[in-house]
Coordinates of C-alpha atoms in Angstrom, one line a residue:
Chain A
M1 CA -0.1 0.0 0.0
K2 CA 3.0 2.2 1.0
V3 CA 4.5 1.8 -2.5
L4 CA 1.4 2.4 -4.2
F5 CA 0.8 5.8 -2.5
Q6 CA 4.6 6.3 -3.4
L7 CA 4.0 5.7 -7.0
F8 CA 1.0 8.1 -6.9
L9 CA 2.7 11.1 -5.2
T10 CA 6.2 10.7 -7.3
F11 CA 4.2 10.7 -10.7
A12 CA 1.9 13.5 -9.6
R13 CA 5.2 15.5 -8.9
I14 CA 6.4 14.5 -12.3
G15 CA 3.2 15.5 -14.0
G16 CA 2.8 18.7 -12.1
F17 CA 6.2 19.7 -13.2
T18 CA 6.2 18.6 -16.9
F19 CA 6.1 21.7 -19.3
G20 CA 5.9 20.9 -22.8
G21 CA 4.6 17.3 -23.4
G22 CA 6.3 13.9 -23.5
Y23 CA 9.8 14.5 -23.9
A24 CA 10.2 17.1 -21.3
M25 CA 9.0 14.7 -18.7
L26 CA 12.2 12.6 -19.3
P27 CA 14.7 14.8 -17.0
M28 CA 12.0 14.6 -14.2
I29 CA 11.8 10.6 -14.5
Q30 CA 15.5 10.4 -14.4
S31 CA 16.0 12.3 -11.5
E32 CA 12.7 11.0 -9.7
I33 CA 12.6 7.3 -10.6
V34 CA 16.3 6.4 -11.9
E35 CA 18.5 8.3 -9.2
R36 CA 16.3 9.0 -6.1
K37 CA 13.9 6.1 -6.1
K38 CA 15.9 3.5 -8.2
W39 CA 12.5 1.9 -9.4
A40 CA 14.0 1.5 -13.0
T41 CA 17.4 1.8 -14.8
E42 CA 18.1 4.3 -17.4
E43 CA 18.1 1.6 -20.0
E44 CA 14.5 0.5 -18.8
I45 CA 13.2 4.0 -19.2
M46 CA 14.9 4.4 -22.7
N47 CA 13.0 1.2 -23.5
Y48 CA 9.8 2.4 -22.4
Y49 CA 10.0 5.8 -24.2
A50 CA 10.7 3.7 -27.3
V51 CA 7.7 1.2 -26.9
S52 CA 5.5 4.3 -25.8
Q53 CA 6.2 6.0 -29.0
C54 CA 4.4 3.2 -31.1
T55 CA 1.6 2.4 -28.5
P56 CA -1.4 4.5 -28.8
G57 CA -2.0 7.1 -26.4
V58 CA 0.0 10.0 -24.5
I59 CA 3.6 9.2 -24.4
A60 CA 4.1 10.7 -20.8
V61 CA 0.9 8.6 -19.5
N62 CA 2.2 5.4 -21.0
T63 CA 5.8 5.5 -19.7
A64 CA 4.1 6.2 -16.0
T65 CA 1.8 2.9 -16.8
F66 CA 5.1 1.2 -17.7
V67 CA 6.8 2.0 -14.6
G68 CA 3.6 1.3 -12.3
Y69 CA 3.3 -2.0 -13.8
K70 CA 6.9 -3.1 -13.5
L71 CA 6.9 -2.2 -9.7
R72 CA 3.3 -3.6 -8.9
G73 CA 1.5 -5.0 -11.6
G74 CA -1.8 -3.8 -12.6
V75 CA -2.5 -1.7 -9.7
G76 CA 0.7 -0.1 -9.8
A77 CA 0.2 0.9 -13.3
V78 CA -3.4 2.5 -12.2
A79 CA -1.7 4.4 -9.1
A80 CA 1.2 5.9 -11.5
T81 CA -1.2 6.9 -14.4
V82 CA -3.7 8.4 -11.8
G83 CA -0.8 10.2 -10.1
V84 CA 0.6 11.7 -13.5
V85 CA -2.8 13.4 -14.7
T86 CA -3.8 14.2 -11.5
P87 CA -2.3 17.8 -11.5
S88 CA -2.9 18.5 -14.9
V89 CA -6.8 17.8 -14.2
I90 CA -6.9 20.2 -11.4
I91 CA -4.8 23.0 -12.9
I92 CA -6.6 22.8 -16.3
L93 CA -10.2 22.8 -14.5
I94 CA -9.1 25.7 -12.4
I95 CA -7.7 27.4 -15.5
A96 CA -11.2 27.0 -17.3
A97 CA -13.2 27.7 -14.7
F98 CA -11.7 31.1 -13.1
I99 CA -8.9 32.5 -15.4
R100 CA -9.4 31.6 -18.8
N101 CA -7.5 34.9 -19.9
F102 CA -4.3 33.7 -17.8
L103 CA -2.0 33.7 -21.0
E104 CA -2.8 37.4 -21.3
Y105 CA -0.9 38.4 -18.2
D106 CA 2.5 39.5 -18.6
A107 CA 3.9 37.9 -15.6
V108 CA 2.7 34.5 -16.8
R109 CA 4.1 35.0 -20.4
Y110 CA 7.5 35.9 -18.9
A111 CA 7.7 33.1 -16.6
L112 CA 6.8 30.7 -19.2
N113 CA 9.5 31.9 -21.4
G114 CA 11.9 31.5 -18.6
I115 CA 10.6 28.0 -17.9
N116 CA 11.1 27.2 -21.6
V117 CA 14.7 27.9 -21.3
A118 CA 14.9 25.6 -18.2
V119 CA 13.3 22.8 -20.1
A120 CA 15.7 23.1 -23.1
V121 CA 18.7 22.7 -20.4
L122 CA 16.8 19.9 -18.9
V123 CA 16.4 18.1 -22.2
L124 CA 19.7 18.8 -23.6
N125 CA 21.2 17.1 -20.3
A126 CA 18.6 14.1 -20.5
V127 CA 20.2 13.6 -24.2
I128 CA 23.7 13.8 -22.9
N129 CA 22.6 10.9 -20.2
L130 CA 21.1 8.8 -22.9
W131 CA 23.8 9.2 -25.1
K132 CA 26.3 8.3 -22.7
K133 CA 24.3 4.9 -21.6
G134 CA 22.8 4.2 -25.0
V135 CA 25.1 5.4 -28.0
K136 CA 28.4 3.3 -27.8
N137 CA 29.3 2.2 -31.3
I138 CA 29.4 3.2 -35.0
F139 CA 26.0 1.3 -35.4
G140 CA 24.4 3.6 -32.4
Y141 CA 26.1 6.8 -34.0
I142 CA 24.3 6.1 -37.3
M143 CA 20.9 5.1 -35.7
F144 CA 21.2 8.5 -33.5
A145 CA 22.1 10.4 -36.8
I146 CA 19.5 9.0 -38.8
A147 CA 16.8 9.4 -36.2
L148 CA 17.9 13.1 -35.5
A149 CA 17.9 13.7 -39.2
F150 CA 14.2 12.4 -39.8
S151 CA 12.9 14.1 -37.0
I152 CA 14.5 17.6 -37.9
F153 CA 14.1 17.7 -41.6
T154 CA 10.9 15.6 -42.4
D155 CA 7.4 15.6 -41.2
W156 CA 7.0 11.8 -41.0
S157 CA 5.7 10.4 -37.9
P158 CA 8.3 9.1 -35.1
I159 CA 6.5 5.7 -35.6
F160 CA 8.5 5.1 -38.8
V161 CA 11.8 6.0 -37.0
V162 CA 11.0 3.4 -34.1
I163 CA 10.0 0.6 -36.8
G164 CA 13.0 1.3 -39.0
A165 CA 15.1 1.1 -36.0
I166 CA 13.7 -2.0 -34.5
L167 CA 14.4 -3.8 -38.2
F168 CA 18.0 -2.3 -38.4
G169 CA 18.7 -3.4 -34.7
I170 CA 17.4 -7.1 -35.3
V171 CA 19.5 -7.1 -38.9
Y172 CA 22.7 -5.9 -37.1
G173 CA 22.2 -8.3 -34.4
V174 CA 22.0 -11.3 -36.8
Y175 CA 25.1 -9.9 -38.7
S176 CA 27.3 -9.1 -35.6
G177 CA 26.2 -12.5 -33.9
R178 CA 27.4 -14.3 -37.2
K179 CA 30.6 -12.6 -37.2
A180 CA 31.1 -13.3 -33.5
G181 CA 30.5 -16.9 -34.4
K182 CA 32.7 -17.2 -37.1
G183 CA 35.3 -15.8 -34.7
K184 CA 35.5 -18.6 -32.6
Chain B
M1 CA -26.7 11.6 -27.6
N2 CA -25.8 12.8 -24.2
V3 CA -22.8 15.4 -24.1
F4 CA -21.2 13.2 -21.2
L5 CA -21.5 9.8 -22.9
A6 CA -20.3 11.5 -26.3
L7 CA -17.2 12.9 -24.7
M8 CA -16.4 9.8 -23.2
L9 CA -16.9 7.8 -26.7
E10 CA -14.7 10.2 -28.5
F11 CA -12.0 10.6 -26.1
F12 CA -11.8 6.8 -25.8
K13 CA -11.5 6.6 -29.6
I14 CA -8.7 9.3 -29.2
G15 CA -6.7 7.1 -26.6
L16 CA -7.0 4.3 -28.8
F17 CA -6.0 5.7 -32.0
A18 CA -3.7 8.6 -31.5
I19 CA -0.2 7.4 -31.9
G20 CA 3.0 9.6 -30.9
G21 CA 2.1 12.0 -28.3
G22 CA -0.3 15.0 -27.6
L23 CA -0.1 17.0 -30.9
A24 CA -1.4 13.7 -32.6
T25 CA -4.7 14.2 -30.9
L26 CA -5.3 17.6 -32.5
P27 CA -6.6 16.1 -36.1
F28 CA -9.2 14.1 -33.8
L29 CA -10.1 17.1 -31.7
Y30 CA -11.0 18.8 -35.0
E31 CA -13.2 16.1 -36.0
I32 CA -15.0 16.4 -33.0
A33 CA -15.5 20.2 -33.4
N34 CA -17.0 19.5 -36.9
K35 CA -19.5 16.8 -35.5
Y36 CA -21.0 18.1 -32.3
D37 CA -22.1 21.7 -31.4
W38 CA -20.4 21.4 -27.7
L39 CA -16.9 21.9 -29.1
D40 CA -16.3 25.2 -31.1
V41 CA -13.3 25.6 -33.6
S42 CA -12.8 29.3 -32.5
V43 CA -11.6 28.0 -28.9
M44 CA -9.6 25.4 -30.0
S45 CA -6.3 27.5 -30.6
D46 CA -6.8 29.0 -27.1
M47 CA -7.3 25.5 -25.6
I48 CA -3.9 24.4 -27.5
A49 CA -2.2 27.2 -26.1
V50 CA -3.4 26.8 -22.7
S51 CA -2.4 23.0 -22.8
E52 CA 0.8 23.7 -24.1
S53 CA 1.8 26.3 -21.6
T54 CA 0.8 24.6 -18.3
P55 CA 2.2 21.7 -16.6
G56 CA 1.3 17.8 -17.4
P57 CA 1.1 16.0 -20.7
I58 CA -0.4 18.0 -23.8
G59 CA -2.9 15.4 -24.7
V60 CA -4.2 15.2 -21.1
N61 CA -4.6 18.9 -20.6
M62 CA -6.6 19.2 -24.1
A63 CA -8.9 16.4 -22.9
T64 CA -9.8 18.0 -19.7
Y65 CA -9.9 21.5 -21.3
C66 CA -12.3 20.0 -24.0
G67 CA -14.4 18.1 -21.6
Y68 CA -14.8 20.9 -19.3
N69 CA -16.2 23.1 -22.1
A70 CA -18.6 20.6 -23.2
G71 CA -19.7 19.7 -19.8
F72 CA -20.1 23.5 -18.8
S73 CA -22.4 24.1 -22.0
E74 CA -24.6 21.4 -20.8
A75 CA -24.7 21.9 -17.0
G76 CA -22.8 24.6 -15.7
V77 CA -19.6 24.4 -13.6
A78 CA -20.5 21.0 -12.2
G79 CA -21.0 19.5 -15.3
G80 CA -17.5 21.1 -16.4
I81 CA -15.8 19.5 -13.8
A82 CA -17.4 16.0 -14.5
G83 CA -16.8 16.5 -18.2
G84 CA -13.0 17.3 -17.6
I85 CA -12.7 14.2 -15.2
L86 CA -14.7 11.9 -17.6
S87 CA -12.8 12.7 -20.9
T88 CA -9.5 12.3 -19.3
F89 CA -10.3 8.9 -17.8
A90 CA -11.7 7.8 -21.3
L91 CA -8.5 9.1 -23.0
V92 CA -6.0 7.1 -20.6
L93 CA -8.3 4.1 -20.3
P94 CA -7.1 2.2 -23.7
S95 CA -3.6 3.1 -23.3
V96 CA -3.4 1.7 -20.0
I97 CA -5.2 -1.5 -20.9
I98 CA -2.9 -1.7 -24.0
V99 CA 0.5 -0.9 -22.0
I100 CA -0.1 -3.7 -19.7
I101 CA -0.6 -6.2 -22.2
V102 CA 2.6 -4.9 -23.9
S103 CA 4.5 -5.0 -20.4
K104 CA 3.2 -8.7 -20.4
V105 CA 4.3 -9.8 -23.6
L106 CA 7.7 -8.0 -23.0
E107 CA 8.1 -9.8 -19.9
R108 CA 7.9 -13.2 -21.5
F109 CA 10.3 -12.5 -24.3
K110 CA 12.6 -10.7 -21.8
N111 CA 15.4 -13.1 -22.4
S112 CA 14.8 -13.6 -26.3
T113 CA 17.8 -12.1 -28.5
L114 CA 15.4 -10.9 -31.1
V115 CA 13.6 -8.5 -28.5
D116 CA 17.1 -7.6 -27.2
N117 CA 18.6 -6.8 -30.7
A118 CA 15.2 -4.7 -31.5
F119 CA 16.0 -2.7 -28.1
K120 CA 19.7 -2.5 -29.2
G121 CA 18.8 -0.4 -32.6
L122 CA 15.9 1.5 -30.8
R123 CA 17.9 2.9 -27.9
P124 CA 20.1 5.2 -30.0
A125 CA 17.3 6.1 -32.5
V126 CA 15.0 7.3 -29.4
C127 CA 18.2 9.2 -28.1
G128 CA 18.1 10.8 -31.6
L129 CA 14.3 11.7 -31.5
I130 CA 15.2 13.4 -28.2
A131 CA 17.8 15.2 -29.3
A132 CA 15.5 16.6 -32.1
A133 CA 12.8 17.5 -29.5
C134 CA 15.9 19.4 -27.5
Y135 CA 16.6 21.3 -30.8
D136 CA 12.7 22.4 -31.1
V137 CA 12.8 23.5 -27.5
F138 CA 16.0 25.4 -27.8
K139 CA 14.7 27.1 -30.8
S140 CA 11.4 28.4 -29.5
A141 CA 13.1 29.3 -26.2
C142 CA 16.4 31.1 -27.2
L143 CA 16.0 31.9 -30.9
E144 CA 14.2 34.6 -32.7
T145 CA 13.8 32.8 -36.2
E146 CA 10.8 35.1 -37.3
L147 CA 12.7 38.2 -36.5
F148 CA 15.9 36.6 -38.2
K149 CA 14.0 35.9 -41.5
E150 CA 12.4 39.5 -41.5
S151 CA 15.6 41.3 -41.1
D152 CA 18.0 39.0 -42.4
N153 CA 20.6 40.2 -39.7
L154 CA 22.5 37.5 -37.7
S155 CA 22.7 39.5 -34.6
K156 CA 18.8 39.3 -34.4
L157 CA 18.6 35.5 -34.4
F158 CA 19.8 35.2 -30.7
D159 CA 17.3 36.2 -27.9
I160 CA 20.3 37.3 -25.8
K161 CA 18.4 37.3 -22.3
A162 CA 17.3 33.7 -22.8
L163 CA 20.7 32.5 -24.3
I164 CA 22.5 33.7 -21.2
L165 CA 20.3 32.0 -19.1
F166 CA 20.5 29.0 -21.1
V167 CA 24.3 28.7 -20.8
I168 CA 24.1 29.7 -16.8
L169 CA 21.3 26.9 -16.3
F170 CA 23.4 24.6 -18.4
L171 CA 26.6 25.3 -16.5
L172 CA 24.8 24.9 -13.1
T173 CA 23.5 21.6 -14.1
R174 CA 26.5 20.3 -15.4
K175 CA 28.6 21.1 -11.9
F176 CA 25.7 19.8 -9.6
K177 CA 24.5 16.9 -11.6
K178 CA 21.9 15.6 -9.0
I179 CA 20.1 18.9 -9.0
H180 CA 16.4 18.3 -9.1
P181 CA 14.7 19.8 -12.1
I182 CA 12.2 21.5 -10.0
F183 CA 15.0 23.5 -8.5
I184 CA 15.9 24.7 -12.2
I185 CA 12.5 25.3 -13.6
I186 CA 11.1 27.5 -10.6
P187 CA 14.4 29.8 -10.5
A188 CA 14.0 30.1 -14.4
A189 CA 10.3 31.2 -14.1
I190 CA 11.1 33.9 -11.4
V191 CA 14.2 35.2 -13.6
G192 CA 11.6 35.4 -16.5
I193 CA 9.5 37.7 -14.6
L194 CA 12.2 39.6 -13.1
F195 CA 14.1 40.2 -16.5
K196 CA 10.8 40.4 -18.5
M197 CA 12.0 37.9 -20.9

């Protein structure tokens, strides 16, 4: 029961401080889930992110569900998911009911511009972390470059990048496995 | 059809079919606006702006906002609150079920070399996708691409205040690697207000 409550609280904190959608949540997840609670490894989080790209639904919510399920099965999945959406629901309901013009306040706009800069820094750090853990050889460099180029220069859905990467990974695995087999 | 029932049905559909994050829900929302009179296209841009600038996943924020608007038009504030909660619930329900099923499948094939190889390809690619997202955030936070296009003057490309804040925060986070993101976000918001960014 205590773990369920912690799952709820931790993901509520993550949801409450994620500005700008799924990717911006990664630094919070790394700090809360990987470093502080040690509920999952960096590699596992990356796997969840990858799978969340090609499963339907909101990426941030899917990642929460994955972590919750890993810790406490179905109930854990529900606790983490309810946690990650709760701040959104409360904040949006307050804005919709009372302060519909809240974006017109200068202070809000200035604060959001500052937050944007912070998010850029945090996501850059997340990329550096992931690079150190997940991109280790020439194959990794190529996959990284292709994925980066595709999402900057085309309007294609990231699903195609994900599916392509799966196929390349399998082919590369078979190829390098064969080479290792010959070496023996 | 009852507004609340329609809300749940429509957002369940979005949760089931919108793949690839919050903005993938947009075409579905436009479809809803065309189909029912409780969602007006004219409030959509406002809804998107609010959803993008409040904390939380964008898709969830839009579901709550849209549900509030629909419920409010039917039964006032209480209806709005009910609508917001119901839409959010309906949005996440399908993905929770699907993710639990995927988790079970992955657990079973945990030791398969095929799955392992697939993830070996995926991890660097996901790193690339996030690097691209990082570039987008940086562009919107620190660069004035519109101003640059108009003036064609390279000195106009950079938002100097934002760029200085970016460098300071980056050096800080590299020095204190375990610092919690909240302690970067809140000071940045305060600096933003103080220096009218």
